[in-house]
XYZ file of C-alpha atoms in Angstrom:
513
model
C 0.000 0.000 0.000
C 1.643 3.415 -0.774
C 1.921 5.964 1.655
C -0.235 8.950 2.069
C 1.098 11.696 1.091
C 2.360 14.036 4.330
C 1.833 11.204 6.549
C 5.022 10.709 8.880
C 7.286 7.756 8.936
C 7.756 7.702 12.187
C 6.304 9.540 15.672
C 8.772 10.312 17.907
C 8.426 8.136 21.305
C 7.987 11.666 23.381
C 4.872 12.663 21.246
C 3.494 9.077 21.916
C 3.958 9.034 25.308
C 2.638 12.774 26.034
C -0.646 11.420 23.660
C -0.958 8.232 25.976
C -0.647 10.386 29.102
C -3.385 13.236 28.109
C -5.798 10.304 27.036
C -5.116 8.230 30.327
C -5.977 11.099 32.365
C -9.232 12.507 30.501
C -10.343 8.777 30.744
C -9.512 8.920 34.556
C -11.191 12.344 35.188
C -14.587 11.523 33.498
C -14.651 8.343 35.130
C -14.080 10.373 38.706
C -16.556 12.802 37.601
C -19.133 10.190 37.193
C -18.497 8.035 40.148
C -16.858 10.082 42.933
C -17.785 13.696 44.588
C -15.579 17.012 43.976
C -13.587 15.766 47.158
C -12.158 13.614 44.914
C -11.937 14.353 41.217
C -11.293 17.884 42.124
C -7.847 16.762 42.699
C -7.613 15.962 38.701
C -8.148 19.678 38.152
C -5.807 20.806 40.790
C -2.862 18.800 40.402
C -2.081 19.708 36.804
C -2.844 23.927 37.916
C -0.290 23.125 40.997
C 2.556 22.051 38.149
C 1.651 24.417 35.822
C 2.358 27.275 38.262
C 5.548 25.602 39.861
C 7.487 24.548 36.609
C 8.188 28.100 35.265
C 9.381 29.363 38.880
C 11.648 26.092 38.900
C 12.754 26.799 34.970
C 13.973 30.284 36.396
C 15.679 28.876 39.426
C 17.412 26.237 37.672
C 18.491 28.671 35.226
C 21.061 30.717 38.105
C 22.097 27.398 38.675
C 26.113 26.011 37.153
C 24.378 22.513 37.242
C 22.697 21.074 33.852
C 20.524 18.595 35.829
C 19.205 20.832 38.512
C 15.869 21.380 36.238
C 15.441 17.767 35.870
C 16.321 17.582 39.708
C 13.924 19.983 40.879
C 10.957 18.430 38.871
C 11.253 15.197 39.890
C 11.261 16.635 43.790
C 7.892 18.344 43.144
C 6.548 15.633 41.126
C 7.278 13.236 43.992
C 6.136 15.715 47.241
C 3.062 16.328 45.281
C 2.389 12.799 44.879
C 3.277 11.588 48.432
C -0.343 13.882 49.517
C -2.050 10.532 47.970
C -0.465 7.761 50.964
C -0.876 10.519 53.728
C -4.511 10.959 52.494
C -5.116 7.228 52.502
C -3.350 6.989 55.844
C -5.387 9.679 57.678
C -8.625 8.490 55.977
C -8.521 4.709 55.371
C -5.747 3.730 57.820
C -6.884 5.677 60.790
C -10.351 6.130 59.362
C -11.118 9.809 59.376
C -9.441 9.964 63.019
C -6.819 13.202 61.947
C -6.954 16.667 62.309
C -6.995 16.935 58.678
C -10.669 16.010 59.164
C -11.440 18.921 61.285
C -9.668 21.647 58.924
C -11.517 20.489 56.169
C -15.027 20.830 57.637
C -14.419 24.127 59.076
C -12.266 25.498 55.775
C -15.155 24.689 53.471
C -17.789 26.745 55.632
C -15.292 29.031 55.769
C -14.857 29.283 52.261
C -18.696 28.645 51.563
C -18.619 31.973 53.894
C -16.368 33.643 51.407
C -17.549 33.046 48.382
C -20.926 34.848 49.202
C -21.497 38.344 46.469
C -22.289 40.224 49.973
C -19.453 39.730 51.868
C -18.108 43.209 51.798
C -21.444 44.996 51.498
C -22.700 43.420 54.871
C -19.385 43.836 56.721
C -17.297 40.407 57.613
C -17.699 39.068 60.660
C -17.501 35.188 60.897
C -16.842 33.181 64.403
C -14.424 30.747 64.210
C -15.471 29.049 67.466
C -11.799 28.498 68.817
C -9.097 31.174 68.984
C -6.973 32.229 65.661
C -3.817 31.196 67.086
C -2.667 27.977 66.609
C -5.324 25.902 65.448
C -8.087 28.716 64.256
C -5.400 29.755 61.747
C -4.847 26.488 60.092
C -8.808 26.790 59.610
C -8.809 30.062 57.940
C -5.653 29.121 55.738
C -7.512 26.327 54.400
C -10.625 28.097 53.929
C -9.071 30.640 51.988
C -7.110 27.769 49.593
C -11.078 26.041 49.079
C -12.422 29.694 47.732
C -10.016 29.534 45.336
C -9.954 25.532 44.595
C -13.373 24.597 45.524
C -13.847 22.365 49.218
C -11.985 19.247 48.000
C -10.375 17.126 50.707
C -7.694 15.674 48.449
C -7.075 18.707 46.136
C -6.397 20.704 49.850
C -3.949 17.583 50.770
C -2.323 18.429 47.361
C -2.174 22.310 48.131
C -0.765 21.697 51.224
C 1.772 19.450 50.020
C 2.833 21.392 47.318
C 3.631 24.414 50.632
C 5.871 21.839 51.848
C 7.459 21.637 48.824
C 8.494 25.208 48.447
C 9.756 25.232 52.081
C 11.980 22.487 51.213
C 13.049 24.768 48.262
C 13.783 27.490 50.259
C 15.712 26.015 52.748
C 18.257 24.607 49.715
C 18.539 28.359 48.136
C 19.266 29.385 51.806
C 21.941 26.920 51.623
C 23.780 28.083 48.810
C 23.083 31.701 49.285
C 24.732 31.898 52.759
C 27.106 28.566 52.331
C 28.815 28.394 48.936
C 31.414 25.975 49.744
C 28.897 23.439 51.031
C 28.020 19.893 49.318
C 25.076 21.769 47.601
C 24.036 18.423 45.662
C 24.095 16.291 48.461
C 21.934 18.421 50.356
C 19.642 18.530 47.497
C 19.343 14.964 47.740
C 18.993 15.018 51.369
C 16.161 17.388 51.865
C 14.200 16.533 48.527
C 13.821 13.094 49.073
C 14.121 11.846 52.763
C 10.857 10.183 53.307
C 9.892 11.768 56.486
C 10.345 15.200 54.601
C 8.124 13.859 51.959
C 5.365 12.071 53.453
C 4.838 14.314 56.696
C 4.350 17.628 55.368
C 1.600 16.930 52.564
C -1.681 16.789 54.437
C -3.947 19.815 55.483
C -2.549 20.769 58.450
C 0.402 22.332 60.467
C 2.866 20.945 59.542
C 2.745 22.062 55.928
C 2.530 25.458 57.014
C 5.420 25.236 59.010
C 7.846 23.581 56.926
C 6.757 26.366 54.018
C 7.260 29.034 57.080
C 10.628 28.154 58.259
C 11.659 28.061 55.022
C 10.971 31.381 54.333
C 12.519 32.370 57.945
C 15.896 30.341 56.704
C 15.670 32.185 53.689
C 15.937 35.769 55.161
C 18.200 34.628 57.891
C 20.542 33.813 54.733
C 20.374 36.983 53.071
C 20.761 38.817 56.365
C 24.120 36.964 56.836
C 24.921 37.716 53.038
C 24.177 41.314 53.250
C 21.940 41.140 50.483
C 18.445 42.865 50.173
C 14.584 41.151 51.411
C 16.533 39.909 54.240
C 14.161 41.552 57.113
C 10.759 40.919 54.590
C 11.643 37.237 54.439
C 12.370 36.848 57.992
C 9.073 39.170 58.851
C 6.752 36.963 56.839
C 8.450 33.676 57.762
C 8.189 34.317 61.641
C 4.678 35.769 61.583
C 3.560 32.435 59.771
C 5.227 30.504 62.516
C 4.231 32.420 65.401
C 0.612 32.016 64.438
C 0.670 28.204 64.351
C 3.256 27.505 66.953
C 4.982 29.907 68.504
C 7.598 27.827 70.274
C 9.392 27.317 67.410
C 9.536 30.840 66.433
C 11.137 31.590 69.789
C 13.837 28.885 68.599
C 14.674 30.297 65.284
C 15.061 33.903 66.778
C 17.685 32.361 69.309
C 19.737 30.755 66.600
C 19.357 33.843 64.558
C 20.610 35.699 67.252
C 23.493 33.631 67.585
C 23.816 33.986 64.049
C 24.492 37.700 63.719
C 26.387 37.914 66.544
C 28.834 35.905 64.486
C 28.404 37.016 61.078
C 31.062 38.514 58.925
C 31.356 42.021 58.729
C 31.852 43.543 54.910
C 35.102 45.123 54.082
C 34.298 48.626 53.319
C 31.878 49.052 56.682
C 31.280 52.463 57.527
C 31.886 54.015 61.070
C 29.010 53.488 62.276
C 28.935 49.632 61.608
C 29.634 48.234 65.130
C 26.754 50.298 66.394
C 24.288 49.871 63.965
C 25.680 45.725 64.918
C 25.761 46.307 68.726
C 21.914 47.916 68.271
C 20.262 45.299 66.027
C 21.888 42.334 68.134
C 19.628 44.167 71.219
C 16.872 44.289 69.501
C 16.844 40.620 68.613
C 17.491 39.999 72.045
C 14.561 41.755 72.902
C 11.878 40.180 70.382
C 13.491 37.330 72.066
C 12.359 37.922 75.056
C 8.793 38.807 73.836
C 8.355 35.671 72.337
C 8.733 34.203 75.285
C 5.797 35.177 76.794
C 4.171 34.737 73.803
C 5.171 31.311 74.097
C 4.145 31.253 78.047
C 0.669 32.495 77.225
C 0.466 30.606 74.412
C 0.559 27.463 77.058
C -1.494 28.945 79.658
C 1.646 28.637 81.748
C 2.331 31.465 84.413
C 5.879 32.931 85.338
C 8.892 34.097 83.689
C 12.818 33.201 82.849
C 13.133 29.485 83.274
C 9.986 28.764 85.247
C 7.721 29.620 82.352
C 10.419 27.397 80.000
C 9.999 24.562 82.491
C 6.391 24.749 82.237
C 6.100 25.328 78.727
C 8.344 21.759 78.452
C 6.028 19.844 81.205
C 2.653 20.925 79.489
C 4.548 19.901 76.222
C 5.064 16.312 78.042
C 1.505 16.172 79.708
C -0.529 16.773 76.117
C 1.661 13.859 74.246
C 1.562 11.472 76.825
C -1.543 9.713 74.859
C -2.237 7.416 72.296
C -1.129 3.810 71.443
C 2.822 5.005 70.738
C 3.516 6.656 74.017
C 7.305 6.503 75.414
C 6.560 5.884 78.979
C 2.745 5.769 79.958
C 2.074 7.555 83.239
C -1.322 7.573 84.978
C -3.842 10.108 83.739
C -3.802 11.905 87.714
C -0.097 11.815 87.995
C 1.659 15.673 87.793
C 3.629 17.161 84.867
C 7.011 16.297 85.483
C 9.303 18.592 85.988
C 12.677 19.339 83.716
C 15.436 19.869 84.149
C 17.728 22.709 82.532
C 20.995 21.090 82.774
C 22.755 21.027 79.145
C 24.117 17.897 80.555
C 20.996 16.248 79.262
C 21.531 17.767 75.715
C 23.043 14.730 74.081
C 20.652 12.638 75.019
C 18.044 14.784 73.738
C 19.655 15.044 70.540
C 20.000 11.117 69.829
C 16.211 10.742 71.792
C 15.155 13.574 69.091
C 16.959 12.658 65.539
C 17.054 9.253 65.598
C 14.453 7.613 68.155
C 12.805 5.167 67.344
C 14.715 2.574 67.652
C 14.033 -0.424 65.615
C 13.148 -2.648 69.384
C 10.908 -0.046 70.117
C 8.373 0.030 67.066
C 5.116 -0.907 68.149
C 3.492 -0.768 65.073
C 4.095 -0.970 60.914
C 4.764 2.779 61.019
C 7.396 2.897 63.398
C 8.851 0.225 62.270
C 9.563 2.369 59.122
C 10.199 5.037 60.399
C 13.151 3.467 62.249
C 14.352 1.926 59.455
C 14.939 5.774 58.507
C 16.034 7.213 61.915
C 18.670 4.126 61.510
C 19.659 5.140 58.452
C 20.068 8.970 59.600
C 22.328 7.777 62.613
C 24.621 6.150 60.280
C 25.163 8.967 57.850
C 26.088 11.181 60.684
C 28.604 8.344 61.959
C 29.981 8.406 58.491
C 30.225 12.064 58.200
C 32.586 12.166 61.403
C 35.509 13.823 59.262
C 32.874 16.449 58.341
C 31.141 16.770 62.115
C 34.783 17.672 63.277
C 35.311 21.210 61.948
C 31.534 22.244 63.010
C 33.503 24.304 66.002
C 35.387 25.661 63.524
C 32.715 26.492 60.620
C 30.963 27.675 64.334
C 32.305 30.946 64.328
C 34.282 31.175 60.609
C 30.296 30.255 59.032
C 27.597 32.270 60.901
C 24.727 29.944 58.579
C 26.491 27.044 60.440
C 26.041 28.780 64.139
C 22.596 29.377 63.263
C 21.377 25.530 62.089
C 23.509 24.622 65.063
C 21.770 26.690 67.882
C 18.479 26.132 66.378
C 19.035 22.110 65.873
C 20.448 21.462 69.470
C 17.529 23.769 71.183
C 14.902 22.674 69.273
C 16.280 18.779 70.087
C 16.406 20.299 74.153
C 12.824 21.463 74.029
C 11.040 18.906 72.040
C 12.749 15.703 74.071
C 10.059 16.286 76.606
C 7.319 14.837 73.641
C 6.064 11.425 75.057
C 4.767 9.599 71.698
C 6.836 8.223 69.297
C 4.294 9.237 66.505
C 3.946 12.539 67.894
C 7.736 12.756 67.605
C 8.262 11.535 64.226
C 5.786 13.917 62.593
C 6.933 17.453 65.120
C 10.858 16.181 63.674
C 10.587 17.321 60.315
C 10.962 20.661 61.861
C 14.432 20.539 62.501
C 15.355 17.997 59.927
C 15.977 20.578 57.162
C 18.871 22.772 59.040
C 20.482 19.431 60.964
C 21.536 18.244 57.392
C 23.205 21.210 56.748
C 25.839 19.953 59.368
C 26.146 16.298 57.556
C 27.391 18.755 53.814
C 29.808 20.747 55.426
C 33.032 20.887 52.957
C 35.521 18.120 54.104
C 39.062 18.967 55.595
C 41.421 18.637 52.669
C 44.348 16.159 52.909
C 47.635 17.092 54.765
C 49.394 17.121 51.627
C 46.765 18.745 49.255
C 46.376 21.588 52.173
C 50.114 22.335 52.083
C 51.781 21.402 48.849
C 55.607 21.004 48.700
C 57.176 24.334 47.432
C 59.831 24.130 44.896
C 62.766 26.609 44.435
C 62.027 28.051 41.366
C 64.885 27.415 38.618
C 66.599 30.856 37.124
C 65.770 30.592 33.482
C 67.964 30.041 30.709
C 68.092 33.799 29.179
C 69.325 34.838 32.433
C 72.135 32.843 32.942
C 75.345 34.258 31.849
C 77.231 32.273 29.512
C 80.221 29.802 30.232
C 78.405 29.314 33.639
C 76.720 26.306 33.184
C 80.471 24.146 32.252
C 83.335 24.524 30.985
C 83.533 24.389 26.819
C 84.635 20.818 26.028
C 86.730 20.070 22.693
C 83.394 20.094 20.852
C 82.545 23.992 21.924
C 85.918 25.331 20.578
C 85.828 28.552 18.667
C 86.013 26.806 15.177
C 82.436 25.053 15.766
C 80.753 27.886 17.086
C 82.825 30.979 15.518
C 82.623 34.356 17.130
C 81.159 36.937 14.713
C 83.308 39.679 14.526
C 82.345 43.280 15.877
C 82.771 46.669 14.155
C 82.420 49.629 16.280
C 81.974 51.814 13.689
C 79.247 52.166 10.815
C 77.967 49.447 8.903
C 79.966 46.410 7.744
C 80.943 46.013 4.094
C 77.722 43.692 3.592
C 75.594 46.230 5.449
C 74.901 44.275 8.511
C 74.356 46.429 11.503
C 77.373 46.820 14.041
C 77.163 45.100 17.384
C 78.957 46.489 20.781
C 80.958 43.426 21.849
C 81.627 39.847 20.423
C 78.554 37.691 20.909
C 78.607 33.980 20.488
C 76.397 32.143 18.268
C 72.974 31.215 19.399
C 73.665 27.536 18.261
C 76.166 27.525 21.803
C 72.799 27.249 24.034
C 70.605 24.013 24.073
């Protein structure tokens, strides 16, 4: 049979696959459409609006980038965070059946939004009761009502929303990386903090912990540019540390101490004008202070009472009381028995740091899930047992690397305060937190080799046109006069075959090697 005219010999396996993909999913979406609610199939129309958005703002990030693969990279990291919202849906909904705060959020977001969306809402004044206070917990409600007026009340699309927050935390916290660390193991890191699981699977439900990862991102991000002296710094930081202080404020109070520590540290530029040590002296007081203030923030946040390390001490015992529930709990106490009390002693910090990072244990899963998720805290432990050589110059990066003070301070308070959390479950989730800025400490640069550090210095060797001749040897029989003949010198006008004159005998150049 002959072939039509225009028709092509071949598609290219691209165009096939892209055809097979756009005809999969219309056949998936009608089929949702006709069998499931808009809780459902309203994912279909939010996932693809979620990557459309995201790929240009990669496209431009990848393009500062030296590395060819970072695009490829960066895709593959949003294509996977995006899809992990699917397990943690099926976990809080068909696992634990319905029993997850995600639950709550989305029943109060969509009347929320339903609130919203009404033509007389500024006409007749807003005023809407959210039943509970707007910190903390009222705030994750109005987030998510204000993400279902703009993608409709879908339970799964809001898991993929939420997710996709997470995902530009994590982003964040990478560019903070190499803006305020340029010598670090910038790929590694990648690697690290795209694709851990915990970082993937935790953050991509409705909830707090979405917000928070996208929030401390944001803070990291500023704290970077403050340390680089570049402009945004204060915005980023502003923005960042609202968002956390309106979910938990706790963990505000932690950032601001390691940021403190930070720019205390930092590196001063060379051409700072007279009035630099003030202007440092002055803003390093007025950290201290909004310190101070979160503190009580954070006390009345708690319902604790007191100040200085009383209200800390409560803070950590209410902490202890609240998770001591629930089929994963450390060490069960009875429901009468008093808050414990804490202790402040930074003796108990390295325990606190393994108990935090890398608990559970694989003997003390009680269930599938922390079973896996010891299988990663293992994992974790081991990298930072490998990464010894690197762990030993952290007191030096300390104080040469003020990004390095600050992941420090924050990683070993925030391991202090949340040690006092009595469920394992409780504890895996609240880790993710930290998780970001403790793997900055496992890319520091490794110490160079002895002899790499210091290499052997040679005496340099005088050239040959500057060595005198007859220095080198004396002329043997073969360097006599009659092999290399001495051109004769005229002091006076031209030779008879008009060759210029020359001030002394020179030898031949034919003498030298």
């Amino acid at each position: 049979m002959a072939r039509a005219a225009g028709w092509p010999r071949s598609l290219p396996w691209p165009s096939v696959l892209a055809g097979a993909l756009v005809t999969g999913y219309v056949t998936v979406f009608v089929l949702a459409m006709v069998h499931t609610s808009y809780d459902t199939w309203g994912a279909l129309l939010v996932l693809p609006a979620l990557m459309a958005i995201g790929t240009p703002i990669l496209a431009r990030v990848a393009a500062a980038n030296p590395d060819r693969d970072v695009f490829r990279l960066l895709m593959l990291a949003m294509a996977l965070k995006l899809l992990c919202a699917f397990p943690r849906y099926l976990m809080a909904f068909v696992l634990y059946g319905g029993a997850a705060d995600a639950k709550m959020y989305h029943q109060k977001g969509s009347q929320l939004a339903a609130y919203l969306d009404r033509a007389d809402l500024f006409s007749a004044g807003f005023h809407y009761d959210l039943g509970m206070r707007v910190a903390g917990t009222g705030f994750v409600v109005i987030v998510t009502g204000v993400v279902y007026a703009i993608t409709g009340p879908s339970l799964v699309g809001g898991f993929l929303v939420f997710s996709w927050l997470g995902f530009w935390g994590l982003l964040l916290f990478w560019r903070a990386l190499q803006t305020a660390f340029p010598e670090a193991d910038h790929r590694r890191y990648a690697k690290l903090v795209f694709f851990l699981p915990s970082l993937l699977f935790w953050p991509s439900s409705i909830g707090k912990d979405a917000w928070m990862m996208f929030c401390l991102g944001l803070t990291t991000y500023g704290v970077a540019r403050l340390l680089d002296h570049r402009f945004g710094a204060f915005a980023c930081i502003a923005a960042g540390s609202l968002g956390t202080a309106m979910v938990r404020p706790h963990v505000t109070l932690l950032a601001g101490a390691g940021l403190l520590a930070a720019y205390v540290l930092r590196r001063r530029p060379r051409r700072a004008g007279a009035l630099g040590p003030l202007r440092t002296a002055v803003t390093a007081v007025v950290l201290g202070v909004m310190v101070m203030l979160m503190l009580q923030q954070v006390s009345a946040f708690f319902g604790t009472q007191g100040t200085g390390g009383d209200a800390v001490n409560q803070v950590l015992s209410e902490t202890s009381r609240r998770t001591s529930q629930g089929n994963s709990v450390i060490s069960a106490t009875a429901p009468d028995d008093p808050a414990p009390t804490f202790s402040l002693n930074p003796v108990r910090l390295p325990v606190a740091v393994v108990s935090v990072l890398f608990r559970p244990f694989p003997f003390e899963a009680s269930n599938i899930q922390n079973l896996v998720q010891s299988m990663e805290t293992f994992g974790l432990l081991v990298l930072f047992i490998r990464g010894w050589p690197r762990l030993r110059r952290l007191p030096r990066l300390f104080v040469q690397r003020s990004y390095v003070a600050f992941a420090t301070v924050y990683t070993l308070l925030f391991c202090w305060a949340f040690s006092t959390i009595n469920n394992m479950g409780i504890l895996s989730r609240e880790r993710v937190q930290v998780l970001p800025l403790a793997l900055v400490l496992l890319v520091v640069p490794a110490a160079a080799p002895a002899r790499a550090r210091r290499p052997a210095r040679r005496r340099p060797r005088a050239p040959v046109w500057r060595v005198a001749p007859g220095q080198w040897r004396t002329p043997g029989p073969a360097a006599r006069p009659e092999a290399h003949p001495v051109l004769p010198v005229r002091t006076g006008g031209p030779g008879p075959d008009g060759a210029s004159p020359t001030r002394r005998d020179q030898p031949h150049h034919d003498q030298y090697p």
